[in-house]
Short mmCIF file of C-alpha atoms and ligand atoms in Angstrom, two decimals:
data_model
loop_
_atom_site.label_atom_id
_atom_site.label_comp_id
_atom_site.label_asym_id
_atom_site.label_seq_id
_atom_site.Cartn_x
_atom_site.Cartn_y
_atom_site.Cartn_z
CA MET A 1 0.00 0.00 0.00
CA THR A 2 2.75 2.44 -0.91
CA ASP A 3 0.50 5.12 -2.33
CA HIS A 4 -0.62 6.37 1.08
CA GLN A 5 0.96 9.19 2.96
CA ARG A 6 3.03 7.29 5.50
CA LEU A 7 4.14 7.97 9.02
CA LEU A 8 6.91 5.92 10.60
CA ILE A 9 6.89 5.02 14.29
CA ILE A 10 10.33 3.97 15.45
CA ASP A 11 9.83 1.61 18.37
CA PHE A 12 12.24 1.74 21.28
CA GLY A 13 10.34 -0.92 23.21
CA SER A 14 7.57 0.94 25.05
CA GLN A 15 4.63 -1.17 26.22
CA VAL A 16 2.25 1.35 24.65
CA THR A 17 3.75 1.86 21.19
CA GLN A 18 0.73 0.21 19.57
CA LEU A 19 -1.49 2.85 21.13
CA ILE A 20 0.39 5.55 19.21
CA ALA A 21 -0.41 3.73 15.99
CA ARG A 22 -4.05 3.38 16.95
CA ARG A 23 -4.40 7.06 17.77
CA LEU A 24 -2.96 7.90 14.34
CA ARG A 25 -5.12 5.42 12.48
CA GLU A 26 -8.15 6.98 14.16
CA LEU A 27 -7.04 10.20 12.47
CA ASN A 28 -7.01 8.38 9.11
CA VAL A 29 -3.24 8.46 8.98
CA TYR A 30 -1.42 5.39 7.73
CA CYS A 31 1.48 4.48 10.00
CA GLU A 32 3.73 1.53 10.58
CA ILE A 33 5.68 0.52 13.67
CA HIS A 34 9.23 -0.72 13.14
CA PRO A 35 11.82 -1.67 15.74
CA TYR A 36 14.73 0.75 15.94
CA GLN A 37 17.19 -2.02 14.99
CA LYS A 38 15.58 -2.29 11.59
CA VAL A 39 15.42 1.43 10.82
CA THR A 40 18.60 2.06 8.83
CA ASP A 41 19.42 4.91 6.45
CA ALA A 42 18.35 2.72 3.53
CA PHE A 43 15.11 1.77 5.28
CA LEU A 44 14.27 5.42 5.90
CA ALA A 45 14.96 6.38 2.32
CA ASP A 46 12.80 3.54 1.08
CA PHE A 47 9.94 4.13 3.51
CA ALA A 48 9.90 7.86 2.73
CA PRO A 49 7.84 8.92 5.75
CA ARG A 50 6.03 12.23 5.81
CA ALA A 51 6.66 12.36 9.57
CA VAL A 52 8.40 10.25 12.20
CA ILE A 53 7.55 9.45 15.81
CA PHE A 54 10.05 8.05 18.31
CA SER A 55 8.28 5.86 20.87
CA GLY A 56 9.09 5.55 24.55
CA GLY A 57 11.24 2.70 25.79
CA PRO A 58 12.68 1.06 28.88
CA ASP A 59 16.39 1.78 28.28
CA SER A 60 18.39 4.83 29.42
CA VAL A 61 20.00 7.10 26.84
CA THR A 62 22.72 7.76 29.41
CA ARG A 63 23.97 4.20 28.82
CA ALA A 64 26.65 3.77 26.16
CA GLY A 65 25.23 1.86 23.22
CA SER A 66 21.60 2.63 24.09
CA PRO A 67 19.07 2.47 21.24
CA ARG A 68 19.02 5.42 18.83
CA PRO A 69 17.46 6.30 15.50
CA PRO A 70 19.81 6.63 12.54
CA LYS A 71 21.27 10.14 12.30
CA SER A 72 19.85 10.58 8.81
CA VAL A 73 16.35 10.86 10.31
CA TYR A 74 17.19 14.41 11.37
CA THR A 75 18.06 15.49 7.83
CA LEU A 76 14.97 14.05 6.12
CA GLY A 77 13.32 17.45 6.49
CA VAL A 78 10.13 15.95 7.97
CA PRO A 79 8.49 16.65 11.37
CA ILE A 80 9.61 14.43 14.23
CA LEU A 81 7.86 13.83 17.53
CA GLY A 82 9.79 12.19 20.36
CA ILE A 83 7.90 10.66 23.27
CA CYS A 84 9.51 10.02 26.66
CA TYR A 85 12.59 7.90 25.81
CA GLY A 86 12.14 9.28 22.29
CA GLN A 87 12.45 12.81 23.64
CA GLN A 88 15.61 11.92 25.48
CA ALA A 89 17.17 10.21 22.46
CA MET A 90 16.41 13.28 20.37
CA MET A 91 17.98 15.62 22.92
CA GLU A 92 21.17 13.58 23.25
CA ASP A 93 21.46 13.16 19.48
CA LEU A 94 21.05 16.88 18.85
CA GLY A 95 23.42 18.19 21.50
CA GLY A 96 21.34 18.34 24.71
CA LYS A 97 21.87 16.46 27.95
CA VAL A 98 19.91 13.75 29.77
CA GLU A 99 20.45 12.74 33.37
CA GLY A 100 19.44 9.72 35.40
CA GLY A 101 16.44 10.44 37.62
CA LYS A 102 16.44 10.77 41.35
CA ILE A 103 13.38 9.19 42.84
CA SER A 104 12.44 12.23 44.89
CA GLY A 105 13.37 15.88 45.21
CA GLY A 106 12.61 18.88 43.03
CA GLY A 107 13.56 19.63 39.43
CA GLY A 108 13.87 16.68 37.13
CA THR A 109 13.14 13.55 39.07
CA ALA A 110 11.82 10.17 38.15
CA GLU A 111 8.09 10.37 37.81
CA PHE A 112 5.40 7.75 37.35
CA GLY A 113 1.71 8.46 37.00
CA ARG A 114 -0.54 11.46 36.65
CA ALA A 115 1.00 14.92 36.42
CA PHE A 116 -0.13 18.38 35.36
CA VAL A 117 1.60 20.44 32.70
CA THR A 118 1.36 24.23 32.51
CA PRO A 119 2.26 26.27 29.44
CA ALA A 120 5.55 28.14 29.02
CA ASN A 121 6.75 30.63 26.41
CA ASP A 122 4.77 31.27 23.20
CA ARG A 123 1.90 29.25 21.89
CA LEU A 124 3.01 26.31 19.81
CA PRO A 125 0.78 25.04 16.97
CA LEU A 126 1.37 21.51 18.30
CA LEU A 127 -0.58 22.62 21.36
CA ASP A 128 -3.64 24.07 19.60
CA GLY A 129 -6.64 23.14 21.68
CA TRP A 130 -4.51 22.61 24.79
CA PHE A 131 -4.54 24.73 27.91
CA ALA A 132 -8.16 25.88 27.63
CA THR A 133 -7.72 25.81 31.40
CA ASP A 134 -4.31 26.67 32.79
CA ARG A 135 -3.12 23.08 32.98
CA GLU A 136 -3.45 19.73 31.22
CA GLN A 137 -3.38 16.32 32.79
CA VAL A 138 -0.70 14.02 31.34
CA TRP A 139 0.71 10.58 32.10
CA MET A 140 4.38 10.41 33.01
CA SER A 141 6.49 7.29 33.20
CA HIS A 142 10.17 8.09 33.22
CA GLY A 143 13.31 7.51 35.24
CA ASP A 144 15.65 9.82 33.32
CA HIS A 145 14.95 13.41 32.36
CA VAL A 146 16.27 16.08 30.03
CA ALA A 147 18.71 18.33 31.90
CA LYS A 148 19.83 20.60 29.07
CA LEU A 149 18.01 21.38 25.84
CA ALA A 150 19.59 20.80 22.47
CA PRO A 151 20.41 23.99 20.51
CA GLY A 152 17.36 25.43 18.75
CA PHE A 153 14.88 23.96 21.29
CA GLN A 154 12.67 25.84 23.73
CA VAL A 155 10.40 24.73 26.54
CA TYR A 156 6.65 25.05 25.90
CA GLY A 157 5.28 23.21 28.89
CA THR A 158 6.50 22.26 32.33
CA SER A 159 5.35 20.09 35.18
CA PRO A 160 6.62 20.23 38.76
CA ASN A 161 8.91 17.23 38.19
CA ALA A 162 9.60 17.72 34.47
CA PRO A 163 10.80 21.24 33.66
CA PHE A 164 11.16 20.06 30.04
CA ALA A 165 7.76 18.40 29.72
CA ILE A 166 7.06 19.88 26.27
CA THR A 167 9.97 21.00 24.11
CA ALA A 168 10.28 21.94 20.47
CA ASP A 169 12.41 23.42 17.76
CA PRO A 170 9.54 24.79 15.66
CA ASP A 171 11.82 25.87 12.79
CA ARG A 172 12.91 22.31 12.16
CA HIS A 173 9.52 20.86 13.22
CA PHE A 174 11.13 18.76 15.93
CA TYR A 175 8.85 18.18 18.91
CA ALA A 176 9.59 16.22 22.04
CA VAL A 177 7.47 15.51 25.10
CA GLN A 178 8.30 13.79 28.34
CA PHE A 179 4.85 12.30 28.84
CA HIS A 180 2.75 9.79 26.90
CA PRO A 181 0.02 11.53 24.85
CA GLU A 182 -1.22 8.18 23.49
CA VAL A 183 -2.55 6.82 26.77
CA HIS A 184 -6.01 7.25 28.15
CA HIS A 185 -4.64 9.09 31.22
CA THR A 186 -3.56 11.99 28.99
CA PRO A 187 -7.16 12.94 28.17
CA ASN A 188 -6.29 15.59 25.58
CA GLY A 189 -3.46 13.58 24.00
CA ALA A 190 -5.29 12.83 20.75
CA LYS A 191 -5.35 16.56 20.03
CA LEU A 192 -1.58 16.66 20.13
CA TYR A 193 -1.32 13.90 17.52
CA GLU A 194 -3.97 15.62 15.44
CA ASN A 195 -1.95 18.85 15.44
CA PHE A 196 1.26 16.99 14.66
CA VAL A 197 -0.10 15.20 11.60
CA ARG A 198 -1.85 18.34 10.39
CA MET A 199 1.45 20.24 10.52
CA ALA A 200 3.10 17.37 8.67
CA GLY A 201 0.57 17.78 5.86
CA PHE A 202 -1.37 14.55 6.25
CA THR A 203 -4.71 14.80 4.50
CA GLY A 204 -6.36 11.82 6.22
CA ASP A 205 -6.18 9.60 3.14
CA TRP A 206 -6.31 6.35 5.12
CA THR A 207 -9.99 5.45 5.22
CA MET A 208 -11.59 2.04 5.00
CA ASP A 209 -13.43 3.20 1.94
CA ALA A 210 -10.17 3.89 0.12
CA TYR A 211 -8.57 0.80 1.62
CA ARG A 212 -11.32 -1.42 0.28
CA GLU A 213 -10.60 -0.36 -3.30
CA GLN A 214 -6.85 -0.72 -2.95
CA ALA A 215 -7.06 -4.04 -1.16
CA ILE A 216 -9.29 -5.39 -3.91
CA ALA A 217 -6.81 -4.27 -6.56
CA ALA A 218 -3.94 -5.84 -4.58
CA ILE A 219 -5.79 -9.16 -4.21
CA ARG A 220 -6.50 -9.27 -7.96
CA ASP A 221 -2.90 -8.49 -8.65
CA GLN A 222 -1.61 -11.20 -6.32
CA VAL A 223 -4.04 -13.95 -7.24
CA GLY A 224 -4.57 -13.41 -10.95
CA ASP A 225 -6.90 -16.11 -12.27
CA LYS A 226 -5.92 -18.68 -9.62
CA LYS A 227 -8.17 -20.17 -6.93
CA VAL A 228 -8.22 -19.26 -3.25
CA ILE A 229 -9.54 -21.22 -0.29
CA CYS A 230 -10.52 -19.73 3.03
CA ALA A 231 -11.41 -21.28 6.38
CA LEU A 232 -14.48 -19.33 7.39
CA SER A 233 -15.37 -19.52 11.07
CA GLY A 234 -18.06 -16.88 11.16
CA GLY A 235 -15.85 -14.67 13.34
CA VAL A 236 -15.29 -11.07 12.28
CA ASP A 237 -11.75 -11.51 10.92
CA SER A 238 -12.36 -14.51 8.72
CA SER A 239 -15.72 -13.10 7.57
CA VAL A 240 -14.28 -9.76 6.47
CA THR A 241 -11.37 -11.57 4.80
CA ALA A 242 -13.75 -13.78 2.86
CA ILE A 243 -16.10 -11.01 1.76
CA LEU A 244 -13.26 -8.74 0.66
CA ILE A 245 -11.62 -11.50 -1.37
CA HIS A 246 -14.97 -12.46 -2.80
CA GLU A 247 -15.47 -8.88 -3.95
CA ALA A 248 -12.09 -9.01 -5.62
CA ILE A 249 -12.23 -12.39 -7.36
CA GLY A 250 -15.79 -13.72 -7.00
CA ASP A 251 -16.08 -17.44 -7.73
CA GLN A 252 -12.35 -18.03 -7.65
CA LEU A 253 -12.82 -18.08 -3.85
CA THR A 254 -14.19 -21.09 -2.02
CA CYS A 255 -14.81 -20.94 1.70
CA VAL A 256 -14.82 -23.97 3.95
CA PHE A 257 -16.91 -23.63 7.09
CA VAL A 258 -15.88 -26.43 9.42
CA ASP A 259 -18.85 -27.17 11.66
CA HIS A 260 -17.51 -29.16 14.60
CA GLY A 261 -20.89 -29.46 16.28
CA LEU A 262 -19.73 -27.16 19.07
CA LEU A 263 -21.38 -23.98 17.83
CA ARG A 264 -24.07 -21.94 19.54
CA LEU A 265 -27.82 -22.14 18.93
CA GLY A 266 -28.63 -21.48 15.28
CA GLU A 267 -25.07 -20.36 14.53
CA ALA A 268 -24.26 -22.74 11.69
CA GLU A 269 -27.51 -21.86 9.91
CA GLN A 270 -26.82 -18.14 10.33
CA VAL A 271 -23.35 -18.42 8.83
CA VAL A 272 -24.57 -20.48 5.90
CA THR A 273 -27.53 -18.20 5.24
CA MET A 274 -25.49 -15.05 5.38
CA PHE A 275 -22.55 -16.13 3.28
CA ARG A 276 -24.19 -18.48 0.81
CA ASP A 277 -27.53 -16.79 0.33
CA HIS A 278 -26.81 -13.16 1.07
CA TYR A 279 -23.25 -12.80 -0.21
CA ASN A 280 -23.49 -15.56 -2.78
CA LEU A 281 -20.19 -17.02 -1.83
CA ASN A 282 -19.00 -20.51 -2.77
CA LEU A 283 -19.38 -22.06 0.64
CA ILE A 284 -18.78 -25.61 1.71
CA HIS A 285 -20.62 -26.36 4.94
CA ALA A 286 -18.44 -29.15 6.27
CA ASP A 287 -20.80 -30.64 8.83
CA GLU A 288 -18.42 -32.92 10.68
CA SER A 289 -20.09 -32.84 14.05
CA ASP A 290 -20.33 -36.64 14.20
CA LEU A 291 -16.60 -36.93 13.68
CA PHE A 292 -15.68 -34.31 16.30
CA LEU A 293 -18.21 -35.38 18.91
CA GLY A 294 -17.29 -39.02 18.32
CA LYS A 295 -13.60 -38.41 18.96
CA LEU A 296 -14.44 -36.30 22.02
CA GLU A 297 -16.56 -39.02 23.59
CA GLY A 298 -15.40 -39.85 27.10
CA VAL A 299 -12.72 -37.13 27.07
CA SER A 300 -12.68 -34.82 30.10
CA ASP A 301 -9.20 -33.35 30.15
CA PRO A 302 -9.28 -29.77 28.80
CA GLU A 303 -5.94 -29.94 26.98
CA THR A 304 -6.81 -33.25 25.37
CA LYS A 305 -10.11 -31.76 24.16
CA ARG A 306 -8.30 -28.80 22.62
CA LYS A 307 -5.70 -31.02 20.92
CA ILE A 308 -8.37 -33.30 19.47
CA ILE A 309 -10.37 -30.38 18.11
CA GLY A 310 -7.30 -28.55 16.71
CA GLY A 311 -5.96 -31.69 15.03
CA LEU A 312 -9.30 -32.72 13.53
CA PHE A 313 -9.90 -29.17 12.30
CA ILE A 314 -6.75 -29.28 10.21
CA ASP A 315 -7.49 -32.77 8.86
CA VAL A 316 -11.04 -31.83 7.94
CA PHE A 317 -10.10 -28.54 6.35
CA GLN A 318 -7.40 -30.23 4.35
CA LYS A 319 -9.79 -32.93 3.16
CA TYR A 320 -12.24 -30.37 1.78
CA ALA A 321 -9.51 -28.10 0.44
CA ASP A 322 -7.95 -31.03 -1.42
CA GLY A 323 -11.23 -31.37 -3.23
CA ILE A 324 -10.92 -27.88 -4.67
CA GLU A 325 -9.00 -28.37 -7.82
CA GLY A 326 -6.22 -25.95 -8.63
CA ALA A 327 -6.28 -23.95 -5.41
CA GLU A 328 -3.00 -22.11 -5.04
CA PHE A 329 -3.77 -19.64 -2.26
CA LEU A 330 -4.99 -19.84 1.32
CA ALA A 331 -6.72 -16.78 2.77
CA GLN A 332 -6.04 -15.85 6.39
CA GLY A 333 -7.43 -13.12 8.61
CA THR A 334 -4.05 -12.11 10.03
CA LEU A 335 -4.19 -8.64 11.64
CA TYR A 336 -1.53 -5.97 12.08
CA PRO A 337 -0.93 -6.66 15.80
CA ASP A 338 -0.04 -10.25 14.80
CA VAL A 339 2.75 -9.11 12.51
CA ILE A 340 4.24 -6.09 14.26
CA GLU A 341 7.82 -6.92 15.03
CA SER A 342 8.51 -6.19 18.65
CA VAL A 343 11.72 -4.89 20.19
CA SER A 344 13.42 -7.62 22.15
CA PHE A 345 15.77 -6.49 24.89
CA SER A 346 16.42 -9.87 26.42
CA GLY A 347 17.61 -11.39 23.18
CA GLY A 348 19.99 -8.59 22.18
CA PRO A 349 19.37 -6.75 18.96
CA SER A 350 17.28 -9.48 17.41
CA VAL A 351 13.57 -8.99 16.87
CA THR A 352 10.79 -11.39 17.66
CA ILE A 353 8.05 -11.91 15.13
CA LYS A 354 4.74 -13.16 16.37
CA SER A 355 3.05 -15.19 13.72
CA HIS A 356 -0.56 -16.09 13.41
CA HIS A 357 -1.69 -19.58 12.63
CA ASN A 358 -5.40 -19.87 12.15
CA VAL A 359 -4.90 -23.11 10.34
CA GLY A 360 -1.46 -23.80 11.78
CA GLY A 361 1.14 -25.11 9.41
CA LEU A 362 -1.33 -25.71 6.61
CA PRO A 363 0.04 -23.37 3.96
CA GLU A 364 3.44 -25.09 4.06
CA LYS A 365 1.94 -28.56 4.27
CA MET A 366 -0.34 -27.99 1.31
CA GLY A 367 2.08 -25.90 -0.70
CA LEU A 368 -0.25 -22.91 -0.64
CA LYS A 369 0.66 -19.24 -0.79
CA LEU A 370 -1.00 -16.88 1.67
CA VAL A 371 -3.43 -14.07 0.96
CA GLU A 372 -3.73 -11.86 4.02
CA PRO A 373 -5.67 -8.72 3.13
CA LEU A 374 -6.06 -7.57 6.76
CA ARG A 375 -2.36 -7.62 7.61
CA GLU A 376 -2.21 -3.85 7.84
CA LEU A 377 -5.33 -3.37 9.97
CA PHE A 378 -6.12 -3.09 13.64
CA LYS A 379 -9.27 -4.83 14.92
CA ASP A 380 -11.24 -1.57 14.96
CA GLU A 381 -10.34 -1.05 11.31
CA VAL A 382 -11.43 -4.57 10.41
CA ARG A 383 -14.82 -3.77 11.93
CA ALA A 384 -14.99 -0.51 9.97
CA LEU A 385 -14.08 -2.37 6.78
CA GLY A 386 -16.75 -4.96 7.57
CA ARG A 387 -19.30 -2.16 7.77
CA GLU A 388 -18.06 -0.84 4.41
CA LEU A 389 -18.63 -4.31 2.99
CA GLY A 390 -22.20 -4.34 4.25
CA LEU A 391 -21.90 -6.63 7.25
CA PRO A 392 -24.60 -5.77 9.77
CA ASP A 393 -23.57 -4.03 13.01
CA SER A 394 -25.06 -6.84 15.04
CA PHE A 395 -22.59 -9.18 13.37
CA ILE A 396 -19.56 -6.90 13.53
CA GLY A 397 -20.03 -6.15 17.22
CA ARG A 398 -20.37 -9.79 18.27
CA HIS A 399 -18.50 -11.02 21.32
CA PRO A 400 -15.44 -13.17 20.63
CA PHE A 401 -16.07 -16.91 20.40
CA PRO A 402 -13.24 -19.41 20.88
CA GLY A 403 -12.13 -21.82 18.17
CA PRO A 404 -12.89 -24.95 20.27
CA GLY A 405 -16.40 -23.56 20.77
CA LEU A 406 -18.71 -24.96 23.41
CA ALA A 407 -16.25 -27.75 24.22
CA ILE A 408 -14.42 -25.44 26.61
CA ARG A 409 -17.71 -24.35 28.20
CA CYS A 410 -18.67 -27.88 29.03
CA PRO A 411 -16.24 -29.03 31.73
CA GLY A 412 -16.02 -32.79 32.04
CA GLU A 413 -17.35 -35.12 29.42
CA ILE A 414 -19.07 -33.61 26.38
CA THR A 415 -22.38 -35.17 25.42
CA ARG A 416 -24.97 -34.15 22.87
CA GLU A 417 -27.49 -33.82 25.68
CA LYS A 418 -25.30 -31.37 27.60
CA LEU A 419 -24.55 -29.38 24.45
CA GLU A 420 -28.27 -29.04 23.69
CA ILE A 421 -28.98 -27.77 27.20
CA LEU A 422 -26.00 -25.44 27.09
CA ARG A 423 -27.06 -23.93 23.76
CA LYS A 424 -30.54 -23.15 25.05
CA ALA A 425 -29.31 -21.65 28.33
CA ASP A 426 -26.71 -19.56 26.51
CA ALA A 427 -29.34 -18.20 24.12
CA VAL A 428 -31.55 -17.12 27.04
CA PHE A 429 -28.64 -15.40 28.80
CA ILE A 430 -27.60 -13.48 25.67
CA ASP A 431 -31.22 -12.56 25.01
CA GLN A 432 -31.47 -11.15 28.52
CA ILE A 433 -28.28 -9.14 28.02
CA ARG A 434 -29.52 -7.72 24.72
CA LYS A 435 -32.96 -6.92 26.12
CA HIS A 436 -31.38 -4.97 28.95
CA GLY A 437 -29.16 -3.06 26.51
CA LEU A 438 -25.95 -4.42 28.06
CA TYR A 439 -24.46 -6.36 25.15
CA ASN A 440 -22.03 -3.67 24.01
CA ASP A 441 -20.83 -2.94 27.56
CA ILE A 442 -19.68 -6.54 27.93
CA TRP A 443 -16.58 -8.05 26.31
CA GLN A 444 -17.88 -11.58 26.41
CA ALA A 445 -20.80 -13.38 27.97
CA PHE A 446 -21.76 -17.04 27.92
CA VAL A 447 -23.02 -19.95 29.95
CA ALA A 448 -20.95 -22.93 31.08
CA ILE A 449 -22.76 -26.17 31.91
CA LEU A 450 -21.29 -27.74 35.01
CA PRO A 451 -20.52 -31.45 35.35
CA VAL A 452 -22.76 -31.77 38.35
CA ARG A 453 -26.43 -32.47 38.90
CA THR A 454 -28.21 -30.90 41.83
CA VAL A 455 -31.55 -31.44 43.53
CA GLY A 456 -34.34 -28.96 43.03
CA VAL A 457 -38.05 -28.70 43.40
CA MET A 458 -40.40 -27.62 40.64
CA GLY A 459 -44.13 -27.66 41.15
CA ASP A 460 -44.79 -30.70 43.29
CA GLY A 461 -41.89 -32.67 42.01
CA ARG A 462 -38.26 -33.16 42.81
CA THR A 463 -35.77 -32.45 40.03
CA TYR A 464 -32.23 -33.70 39.61
CA ASP A 465 -30.72 -31.61 36.82
CA PHE A 466 -27.56 -29.80 35.78
CA ALA A 467 -26.22 -26.65 37.37
CA CYS A 468 -24.85 -23.93 35.11
CA ALA A 469 -22.67 -20.87 35.55
CA LEU A 470 -23.20 -17.54 33.87
CA ARG A 471 -20.00 -15.75 32.85
CA ALA A 472 -19.86 -12.13 31.73
CA VAL A 473 -16.71 -10.02 31.76
CA THR A 474 -15.44 -6.61 30.79
CA SER A 475 -12.01 -6.45 29.20
CA VAL A 476 -9.95 -4.41 26.77
CA ASP A 477 -8.04 -7.17 25.05
CA GLY A 478 -8.95 -10.43 26.76
CA MET A 479 -5.64 -10.47 28.65
CA THR A 480 -7.19 -9.28 31.90
CA ALA A 481 -10.87 -9.14 32.78
CA ASP A 482 -13.35 -8.22 35.49
CA TYR A 483 -16.71 -9.84 36.07
CA TYR A 484 -19.63 -7.69 34.97
CA PRO A 485 -21.58 -6.12 37.88
CA PHE A 486 -25.13 -7.14 36.95
CA THR A 487 -27.87 -6.00 39.28
CA HIS A 488 -29.45 -8.62 41.54
CA ASP A 489 -32.71 -8.04 39.69
CA PHE A 490 -31.08 -8.90 36.39
CA LEU A 491 -29.45 -12.02 37.81
CA GLY A 492 -32.66 -13.16 39.48
CA GLU A 493 -34.72 -12.64 36.34
CA THR A 494 -32.15 -14.47 34.21
CA ALA A 495 -31.97 -17.44 36.59
CA THR A 496 -35.75 -17.71 36.61
CA ARG A 497 -35.95 -17.60 32.84
CA ILE A 498 -33.24 -20.24 32.36
CA ILE A 499 -34.79 -22.63 34.86
CA ASN A 500 -38.26 -22.13 33.38
CA GLU A 501 -37.27 -22.22 29.72
CA VAL A 502 -34.44 -24.74 29.65
CA GLN A 503 -35.27 -28.25 30.52
CA GLY A 504 -32.30 -29.93 32.18
CA ILE A 505 -31.10 -27.03 34.31
CA ASN A 506 -32.40 -26.43 37.81
CA ARG A 507 -29.66 -24.25 39.31
CA VAL A 508 -27.97 -21.10 38.05
CA THR A 509 -24.82 -19.54 39.52
CA TYR A 510 -22.91 -16.40 38.57
CA ASP A 511 -19.13 -16.61 38.18
CA ILE A 512 -17.54 -13.58 39.88
CA THR A 513 -13.89 -14.46 39.21
CA SER A 514 -11.58 -11.88 37.65
CA LYS A 515 -8.78 -12.71 35.24
CA PRO A 516 -6.25 -13.21 36.70
CA PRO A 517 -6.52 -15.41 38.69
CA GLY A 518 -9.31 -17.03 36.64
CA THR A 519 -9.43 -17.25 32.86
CA ILE A 520 -12.41 -16.02 30.88
CA GLU A 521 -13.32 -19.47 29.59
CA TRP A 522 -13.84 -22.33 32.02
CA GLU A 523 -11.27 -24.54 30.31
P1 LIG B 601 -9.06 -17.13 28.43
O1 LIG B 601 -10.02 -18.20 28.74
O2 LIG B 601 -7.67 -17.65 28.14
O3 LIG B 601 -9.56 -16.45 27.08
O4 LIG B 601 -9.02 -16.05 29.48
C1 LIG B 601 -9.11 -15.22 26.57
C2 LIG B 601 -9.83 -14.99 25.27
O5 LIG B 601 -9.41 -15.94 24.29
C3 LIG B 601 -10.51 -16.71 23.84
N1 LIG B 601 -10.02 -18.08 23.67
C4 LIG B 601 -9.78 -18.64 22.48
N2 LIG B 601 -9.95 -18.18 21.23
N3 LIG B 601 -9.16 -20.23 20.36
C5 LIG B 601 -9.66 -19.01 20.18
O6 LIG B 601 -9.85 -18.61 19.01
C6 LIG B 601 -8.96 -20.77 21.59
O7 LIG B 601 -8.51 -21.90 21.73
C7 LIG B 601 -9.30 -19.92 22.71
N4 LIG B 601 -9.24 -20.10 24.05
C8 LIG B 601 -9.70 -18.95 24.61
C9 LIG B 601 -11.55 -16.56 24.91
O8 LIG B 601 -12.86 -16.79 24.39
C10 LIG B 601 -11.33 -15.14 25.37
O9 LIG B 601 -11.93 -14.21 24.48
#
């Protein structure tokens, strides 16, 4: 996608570098993150950025051999913004001085957490929209601090512990801040990025509308008249991948929807209806539930369940894919966070590449080339692209659903009877959540059927049925999570509905475990 205006983020290893990229993408600016080790003079010349941002990082510029950008970045003639470690690297490179932080005491100490910056000197266009009141809240996280400015720089904002909180050489368009404008705790930080890219002349040419057209052209270019196969799960990533490729090459694409019999109520029908009937896609509905459920019979160990499902998935997909004559490409919904190279400090100057294996190892095994049209996108952008492609909001905003499906929500042995009960209970719970307008406030919600029967009383009779657990969590990325604070009324109403409407369940519990120490799924 070389025809976009491009911004380069040089990564020095900050935990929040990806947030910088997301803030910029929200401004319709195309940016890429690259580890500092990779950014050479030749790389810079080839990338031809319209602006450059130096990220924060854990190292100290006072250490000999600490990470730096190549010197040629300062003669490109483009605006540069240094953040935290990036500020310090810029100062040292350009003739200023950085000192190690003292933990307490006035004037240039280590500082972690919320701070308030007040303006100094003239108004700087980078700060348009800032200081409507006399101070702005920012998030600091630094040990070292700038002690002497590089020639040409002035101070434009100070905080009690960071006299050089905002610095700039406006003539050269070099800007450097001690705090992190990309994080949520710098509430007005987005404005700073907006001003920076405006000054750099970005026109906001990165939109999903434009991307759609270019991605389609790129897919046609890559695939030519060859055939592509795609494992469609019904999740957002694989769905958007499939629809985009279908728009590009129509019937040259065949999708294989592996139905392992562990899907939610009505899910398989919905996927088939939407993709085959609505989008007119070549879709193979590989209904292999007998195979999967057969192999899972009598298996209780969670890891064994996962291994069985993962292994069978590959075998089944391969069987159907082999039947598609002349397929040369495999489509995958790999996203940008899966391919960003991260700075590795433990392993010296090497970089670690995280790779994504939806259908692990298959491309090599089958001699297929990959088509990955979402490789440049963040999840939010995939959703926006999905909307462009006509996917309904209700589909795009769906909670994540794990590959092994209901198997990991059915602790103990999996039986068809338990799956049937689980599906019905889950549908009631989700219906309740939607009816109460809570669906979009929750990261993920589902029911787990417990491997225990309990005694109950209904009408005049005694029951001996399964107990289930409701699980609903809030989360940003699935790495940590909190249980959702439903009201007692909501929980009571939901329990009553499940027990009344789902035969086979006579007890409902609510799982109030956070992650950590729990996981979101039960297995
Ligand atoms: P846990 O249970 O580890 O889940 O807290 C975190 C997130 O990952 C999802 N998950 C999976 N997704 N294949 C997937 O595609 C899997 O094997 C799998 N296991 C867990 C889970 O639903 C949650 O969103």
